[in-house]
Amino acid sequence: MARRRVCVIGAGPAGLSAARALRRLNIPYDQYERHSDVGGIWDLDNPGTPMYESAHFISSRRTSGFFDFPMPESFPDYPGNRLILRYTRDFATAYGLREAIRFDTAVDDVERVGDSWVVTLDDGSRHEYGAVVCATGVTWAPRSPVHPGEFTGEIRHSSTYRSPLEFRGKRVLVVGLGNSGADIACDAAANADAAFVSVRRGYHVIPKHLFGIPIDEFTERGPELPLWVQRPVLRALLRLVRGDLRRYGLPEPDHRLLESHPLLNSQLLHYLQHGDVAIRPDIVRLDGSLVRFADGSAERIDLVLHATGYDWAIPYAQRYFDWCDGRPDLYLTAFNREHRNLFALGYIELNSSAYTVFDHISNILAQYLHDQEHAPERAARFDRMIATDRPDLSRGIRFVDSPRHRSYVDSSAYRRYLGVVRERMGWADLTPGAFERTRQAVRA
């Protein structure tokens, strides 16, 4: 039984998705979570979380959430972090996932021993498993640039940021303008004595609503248009709604729409329009209390906050993954090509909500493990696909050439190809009611 038993590491959204899929097929598993409850980054009390008080989902309620477990109608279009945490915990309770989780238990090491995996916990105990699902997430190792010069103010990463009150009485510079950087810049605009954002490139800023409809709902309501039609239509609509962003100091983007993760924010333009936050170019030097920029300007700054992203890592099993530019080489973003039954769920960048995507890949993962016991010939066929199949999951989009985009996929192309794999393998798709028996067992 130890060879067949599965270890799931992490009880955030990805880990819970994997656990539900395993539970549905009666695959025995243990789950370990180093924090005291489920929720992953959405729990503000989870040490090291990058979450902050004003954080909200950047995908809308109706297009987000776990399969067959929609967010409540009472939730707003873009729920805040506390609501997402509540929803995630309700999900774990509804499917009886808590009972298999050992909380306050970290995994120190994963080691390949023969055909099994030996997992060492932080208490020193060792446990043998047939498979390991790494689901500990990608936002736990902050990445910060090093600026030349000396600075008399404070420099820290945005992962340490929690409350807008931290900005009171300060002149704040946010470095980087991803979605978190934009949120934090808005907090600074409303609370700091002065707020600035340093950017290296231009961004396509997309409002959260278009004609009163959440933008992801708007784009999903009609038929899927070819890229050569979709891109100019959306670009024209955005230009009509928000105008030319260069007048607010934002550089012209060096990439076409959809070629990078969208900057989904409706507040930033408001604060730029009112002068509450100002755009600055790249930092060239720190000079005492001054920050000097590439255009020759300088600002007196009290706090430099790096919203510059995270390094991906799987520290307890790092040596078993093939890394390139900080991203692991994974089939379908989840299956280790060299080491059988070592998976990494949630190590993905895509242009849509991730929760349902987690469920679709967990569905394939669980059926693959089930076949190892009950249909080994089919499982061996999938082994060959893992080793050799390299599908194009870009939908023809030429994503920005950067380490972040090495593992970027287009969500529609990704889900279509998952369907291709299911059809080739004879595996079932998720259909409404697929997990109902699991919920009924909990109710009983």
XYZ file of C-alpha atoms in Angstrom:
444
model
C 0.000 0.000 0.000
C 2.893 2.412 0.642
C 3.890 2.253 -3.030
C 0.387 3.257 -4.102
C -0.217 5.882 -1.422
C 0.228 9.480 -2.544
C 1.793 12.390 -0.671
C 0.326 15.847 -1.334
C 2.485 18.728 -0.097
C 0.644 21.974 0.541
C -2.995 22.782 1.321
C -3.499 25.870 -0.773
C -5.871 25.839 -3.770
C -3.670 23.550 -5.908
C -3.111 21.026 -3.122
C -6.816 20.941 -2.286
C -7.674 20.423 -5.954
C -5.314 17.431 -6.113
C -6.718 16.021 -2.881
C -10.311 16.172 -4.123
C -9.362 14.423 -7.378
C -7.587 11.626 -5.496
C -10.434 11.259 -3.034
C -12.942 10.938 -5.887
C -11.099 7.888 -7.268
C -10.462 6.408 -3.809
C -6.711 6.806 -4.135
C -5.200 6.831 -0.623
C -3.110 9.866 0.225
C -1.614 11.931 3.036
C -1.410 15.705 2.886
C 1.032 17.964 4.720
C 0.664 21.688 5.374
C 3.270 23.707 7.250
C 0.686 26.306 8.335
C -2.137 25.776 10.834
C -5.005 25.820 8.300
C -5.830 25.592 4.616
C -5.736 28.552 2.253
C -2.117 28.995 1.202
C -1.215 32.567 0.270
C -4.760 33.806 0.896
C -4.301 33.503 4.654
C -2.790 36.764 5.918
C -1.592 34.899 9.017
C 0.423 32.394 6.975
C 4.102 33.304 7.558
C 5.755 34.493 4.371
C 2.547 35.017 2.407
C 2.712 37.844 -0.146
C -0.904 38.746 0.597
C -1.866 42.278 1.664
C -5.059 43.718 3.124
C -6.321 45.335 -0.072
C -5.672 42.338 -2.375
C -8.538 41.082 -4.531
C -8.924 38.387 -7.174
C -7.961 39.643 -10.631
C -10.362 37.196 -12.280
C -14.061 37.570 -11.637
C -16.250 35.467 -9.395
C -18.234 33.771 -12.186
C -15.175 32.667 -14.151
C -13.131 31.630 -11.111
C -13.408 28.978 -8.485
C -13.162 25.224 -8.257
C -15.060 23.019 -10.695
C -18.654 22.408 -9.595
C -18.156 24.600 -6.526
C -19.010 28.148 -7.643
C -18.361 31.146 -5.495
C -21.510 32.369 -3.706
C -23.757 34.820 -5.542
C -23.367 37.134 -2.556
C -19.690 37.666 -3.429
C -18.791 40.812 -5.392
C -17.472 40.615 -8.945
C -13.870 40.630 -7.683
C -13.757 39.134 -4.171
C -11.199 40.309 -1.634
C -8.644 38.074 0.054
C -10.780 37.359 3.130
C -13.677 36.130 0.996
C -11.352 33.974 -1.111
C -9.908 32.473 2.070
C -13.403 31.736 3.370
C -14.400 30.192 0.055
C -11.268 28.006 -0.032
C -11.878 26.770 3.506
C -15.543 26.083 2.719
C -14.352 24.001 -0.242
C -12.065 21.923 1.973
C -14.881 21.336 4.450
C -17.496 20.514 1.799
C -15.404 17.675 0.379
C -14.007 16.369 3.652
C -10.442 17.262 2.755
C -9.310 18.391 6.194
C -9.236 14.918 7.707
C -6.256 13.822 5.588
C -4.188 16.951 6.287
C -1.462 17.118 8.916
C -1.224 20.795 9.798
C 1.819 22.518 11.279
C 3.929 19.930 9.468
C 6.543 20.928 6.912
C 8.283 18.659 4.408
C 12.068 18.935 4.617
C 13.077 16.536 1.872
C 11.815 14.246 -0.858
C 14.134 11.452 -1.985
C 13.842 8.869 -4.745
C 14.482 5.370 -3.376
C 13.983 2.666 -5.991
C 10.487 3.060 -7.402
C 9.233 4.910 -4.332
C 9.557 8.372 -2.821
C 10.687 8.860 0.772
C 9.364 12.036 2.362
C 11.145 13.449 5.411
C 9.072 15.695 7.669
C 10.318 18.469 9.937
C 10.021 16.156 12.952
C 12.594 13.848 11.356
C 10.162 11.065 10.513
C 10.384 9.401 7.088
C 7.428 8.072 5.101
C 7.371 6.059 1.868
C 4.992 6.912 -0.969
C 4.295 5.796 -4.496
C 3.833 9.351 -5.728
C 4.366 12.925 -4.565
C 2.375 16.013 -5.591
C 4.303 19.237 -4.935
C 1.697 21.981 -4.506
C 3.435 24.570 -2.363
C 3.164 27.443 -4.822
C 5.398 29.947 -6.570
C 5.241 33.106 -4.449
C 7.393 32.218 -1.450
C 10.884 33.255 -2.653
C 10.912 37.052 -3.211
C 13.144 38.390 -5.967
C 14.671 41.866 -5.601
C 17.013 43.852 -7.868
C 20.241 45.348 -6.559
C 20.634 49.071 -7.235
C 24.030 50.790 -7.290
C 24.763 53.403 -4.655
C 23.858 53.870 -0.998
C 20.381 54.583 0.341
C 19.484 56.063 3.721
C 15.819 55.078 3.517
C 14.149 51.687 3.754
C 14.205 49.036 1.023
C 12.090 45.903 1.163
C 10.135 43.502 -1.006
C 6.383 43.804 -1.463
C 5.989 40.364 0.151
C 6.512 42.141 3.477
C 3.738 44.651 2.792
C 0.408 44.244 4.586
C -1.414 47.515 5.310
C -1.796 50.924 3.625
C -1.102 52.445 7.033
C 2.552 51.557 6.479
C 2.711 54.405 3.948
C 1.491 57.211 6.200
C 3.912 60.136 6.357
C 6.280 58.634 3.768
C 7.378 59.259 0.214
C 7.023 55.844 -1.419
C 8.519 54.359 -4.581
C 7.054 51.074 -5.851
C 9.386 49.273 -8.247
C 7.523 47.172 -10.799
C 4.010 47.358 -12.182
C 2.562 43.876 -12.244
C -0.878 43.394 -10.757
C 0.389 43.448 -7.173
C 2.605 46.458 -7.877
C -0.370 48.344 -9.307
C -2.534 47.501 -6.295
C 0.144 48.607 -3.867
C 0.798 51.782 -5.855
C -2.886 52.641 -5.468
C -2.630 52.086 -1.702
C 0.376 54.403 -1.651
C -1.438 57.001 -3.752
C -4.248 57.169 -1.195
C -2.085 57.112 1.940
C 1.506 58.235 1.347
C 2.788 61.806 1.310
C 3.924 61.124 -2.260
C 3.767 57.991 -4.423
C 5.803 56.951 -7.464
C 6.134 53.830 -9.600
C 9.364 52.910 -11.403
C 8.784 50.950 -14.620
C 11.134 49.493 -17.222
C 8.499 48.841 -19.904
C 5.016 49.880 -20.891
C 1.952 47.842 -19.968
C -1.428 47.171 -21.507
C -3.719 48.306 -18.685
C -7.079 46.540 -18.831
C -10.039 47.742 -16.741
C -11.778 45.175 -14.571
C -15.127 45.994 -16.169
C -16.075 46.732 -19.763
C -19.591 48.119 -20.290
C -20.366 47.143 -16.702
C -19.378 43.504 -17.217
C -16.264 41.886 -15.684
C -13.707 41.823 -18.465
C -13.147 38.055 -18.404
C -16.907 37.445 -18.580
C -17.118 39.918 -21.458
C -14.469 38.059 -23.474
C -15.942 34.623 -22.718
C -19.598 35.361 -23.510
C -19.257 35.186 -27.269
C -17.589 32.644 -29.547
C -13.818 32.357 -29.343
C -12.484 34.645 -32.038
C -9.271 34.030 -33.975
C -6.347 35.899 -32.504
C -6.030 38.141 -35.575
C -9.615 39.324 -34.927
C -9.661 39.303 -31.128
C -6.538 41.400 -30.626
C -7.475 44.476 -32.734
C -11.083 44.453 -31.489
C -9.997 44.410 -27.857
C -7.284 46.996 -28.514
C -9.810 49.340 -30.120
C -12.238 48.918 -27.235
C -9.524 49.629 -24.692
C -8.375 52.729 -26.563
C -11.974 53.958 -26.632
C -12.486 53.356 -22.904
C -9.185 54.568 -21.429
C -7.498 56.660 -24.103
C -3.758 56.984 -24.699
C -1.907 55.992 -21.521
C 1.244 57.856 -22.528
C -0.358 61.093 -21.399
C -0.154 59.728 -17.831
C 3.537 58.935 -18.122
C 3.254 55.234 -18.953
C 5.645 54.179 -21.743
C 4.328 52.645 -24.935
C 4.284 48.835 -24.449
C 7.124 47.015 -26.206
C 4.844 44.042 -26.854
C 1.443 43.479 -28.417
C -1.746 42.981 -26.446
C -2.042 39.464 -24.943
C 1.711 38.798 -25.237
C 2.220 39.343 -21.512
C 0.174 38.836 -18.381
C -2.453 41.609 -18.462
C -2.345 44.442 -15.941
C -5.922 44.287 -14.694
C -6.621 47.436 -12.725
C -9.278 50.148 -12.760
C -7.975 52.328 -9.919
C -4.478 53.061 -11.204
C -5.640 55.340 -14.015
C -7.811 57.251 -11.543
C -4.814 58.009 -9.344
C -2.615 58.839 -12.341
C -5.279 61.188 -13.687
C -5.444 63.010 -10.361
C -1.699 63.191 -9.827
C -1.751 61.062 -6.684
C 0.844 58.710 -8.138
C 3.470 59.408 -10.796
C 5.360 57.153 -13.206
C 9.158 57.183 -13.221
C 11.598 55.209 -15.421
C 14.137 52.625 -14.298
C 16.369 53.345 -11.296
C 20.004 54.069 -12.169
C 21.387 54.917 -8.740
C 20.613 55.394 -5.050
C 22.121 58.529 -3.598
C 21.467 59.007 0.106
C 17.786 59.904 0.410
C 17.507 60.392 -3.364
C 16.599 57.866 -6.021
C 17.940 58.803 -9.446
C 16.198 57.617 -12.606
C 17.200 56.872 -16.195
C 15.721 60.134 -17.520
C 17.961 62.218 -15.242
C 15.243 63.027 -12.711
C 15.473 62.264 -8.992
C 13.049 61.977 -6.072
C 13.532 62.059 -2.337
C 12.194 58.713 -1.130
C 11.648 57.203 2.320
C 10.591 53.704 1.262
C 11.489 51.668 -1.826
C 9.172 48.684 -2.207
C 10.181 46.011 -4.741
C 7.114 44.537 -6.443
C 9.475 42.560 -8.641
C 8.122 39.050 -8.419
C 9.310 35.725 -7.083
C 11.730 32.944 -7.897
C 10.070 29.597 -8.378
C 11.387 26.869 -6.160
C 10.537 23.419 -4.838
C 13.216 23.370 -2.146
C 12.464 19.918 -0.743
C 12.700 18.308 -4.224
C 14.613 20.888 -6.271
C 17.199 18.405 -7.562
C 14.593 16.190 -9.200
C 13.304 18.876 -11.573
C 14.965 20.130 -14.750
C 15.121 23.942 -14.410
C 15.576 26.468 -17.220
C 15.509 30.224 -16.525
C 13.983 29.499 -13.140
C 11.125 27.373 -14.484
C 10.769 23.569 -14.270
C 10.348 21.543 -17.469
C 6.977 19.861 -16.916
C 4.641 18.061 -19.284
C 1.284 19.870 -19.280
C 2.819 22.089 -16.550
C 2.503 19.278 -13.986
C 4.263 16.010 -14.905
C 7.986 15.518 -14.292
C 9.522 14.232 -17.540
C 12.377 12.300 -15.909
C 11.015 11.040 -12.591
C 7.826 9.022 -12.592
C 5.139 10.008 -10.106
C 6.691 13.298 -9.076
C 4.273 16.094 -9.910
C 4.227 19.879 -9.494
C 0.723 21.315 -9.465
C 0.281 25.073 -9.639
C 3.591 25.849 -11.351
C 1.940 27.657 -14.214
C 1.434 31.143 -15.618
C -1.718 31.617 -17.679
C -4.109 34.310 -18.825
C -7.155 33.239 -16.818
C -8.205 32.065 -13.395
C -6.233 29.065 -12.198
C -8.595 27.210 -9.855
C -10.669 25.379 -12.479
C -7.509 24.725 -14.496
C -6.030 23.042 -11.410
C -9.094 20.789 -11.309
C -8.756 19.750 -14.951
C -5.095 18.821 -14.587
C -5.778 17.112 -11.226
C -8.406 15.049 -13.016
C -5.799 13.743 -15.474
C -3.222 13.230 -12.733
C -5.616 11.150 -10.626
C -6.716 8.981 -13.571
C -3.074 8.365 -14.481
C -2.333 7.185 -10.935
C -5.496 5.072 -10.931
C -4.402 3.415 -14.175
C -1.037 2.492 -12.692
C -2.949 0.055 -10.466
C -5.850 -0.897 -12.732
C -4.712 -0.317 -16.351
C -0.889 -0.381 -16.356
C -0.646 -0.601 -20.167
C -2.501 2.685 -20.529
C -0.396 4.275 -17.788
C 2.754 3.170 -19.636
C 1.402 4.817 -22.785
C 1.032 8.063 -20.869
C 4.582 7.643 -19.540
C 5.764 7.813 -23.144
C 3.710 10.953 -23.759
C 5.201 12.611 -20.686
C 8.709 11.911 -21.963
C 8.255 12.930 -25.601
C 5.169 15.085 -26.196
C 5.884 18.827 -26.387
C 2.681 20.580 -27.432
C 2.449 24.263 -28.332
C 0.162 25.780 -25.701
C 0.529 29.386 -26.856
C -2.411 29.621 -29.349
C 0.045 31.346 -31.637
C 0.733 34.172 -29.175
C 4.389 35.224 -29.098
C 4.757 35.831 -25.386
C 7.327 38.296 -24.090
C 10.818 36.807 -24.058
C 11.452 36.747 -20.321
C 12.006 34.069 -17.662
C 8.495 34.655 -16.312
C 6.941 33.777 -19.653
C 8.947 30.585 -20.217
C 6.090 28.574 -18.709
C 3.281 30.883 -19.820
C 0.352 29.212 -21.570
C -2.842 30.408 -23.162
C -5.719 29.046 -21.097
C -7.960 28.158 -24.034
C -5.140 26.339 -25.868
C -4.177 24.584 -22.631
C -7.653 23.330 -21.871
C -8.169 22.220 -25.470
C -4.992 20.164 -25.346
C -5.984 18.607 -22.050
C -9.075 17.452 -23.941
C -6.873 15.997 -26.676
C -4.882 14.065 -24.054
C -8.030 12.761 -22.374
C -9.370 11.571 -25.715
C -6.125 9.841 -26.666
C -5.951 8.108 -23.307
C -9.640 7.290 -22.986
C -9.934 9.279 -19.758
C -13.085 11.002 -18.564
C -13.639 14.749 -18.618
C -15.012 16.566 -15.600
C -18.763 16.928 -15.868
C -21.274 18.590 -13.506
C -21.877 16.329 -10.539
C -18.542 14.520 -10.914
C -17.657 15.144 -7.267
C -21.171 14.876 -5.828
C -20.584 11.405 -4.392
C -17.613 12.793 -2.460
C -19.796 15.565 -0.991
C -22.543 13.106 -0.122
C -20.062 10.951 1.781
C -19.151 13.994 3.847
C -22.781 14.842 4.546
C -23.438 11.240 5.596
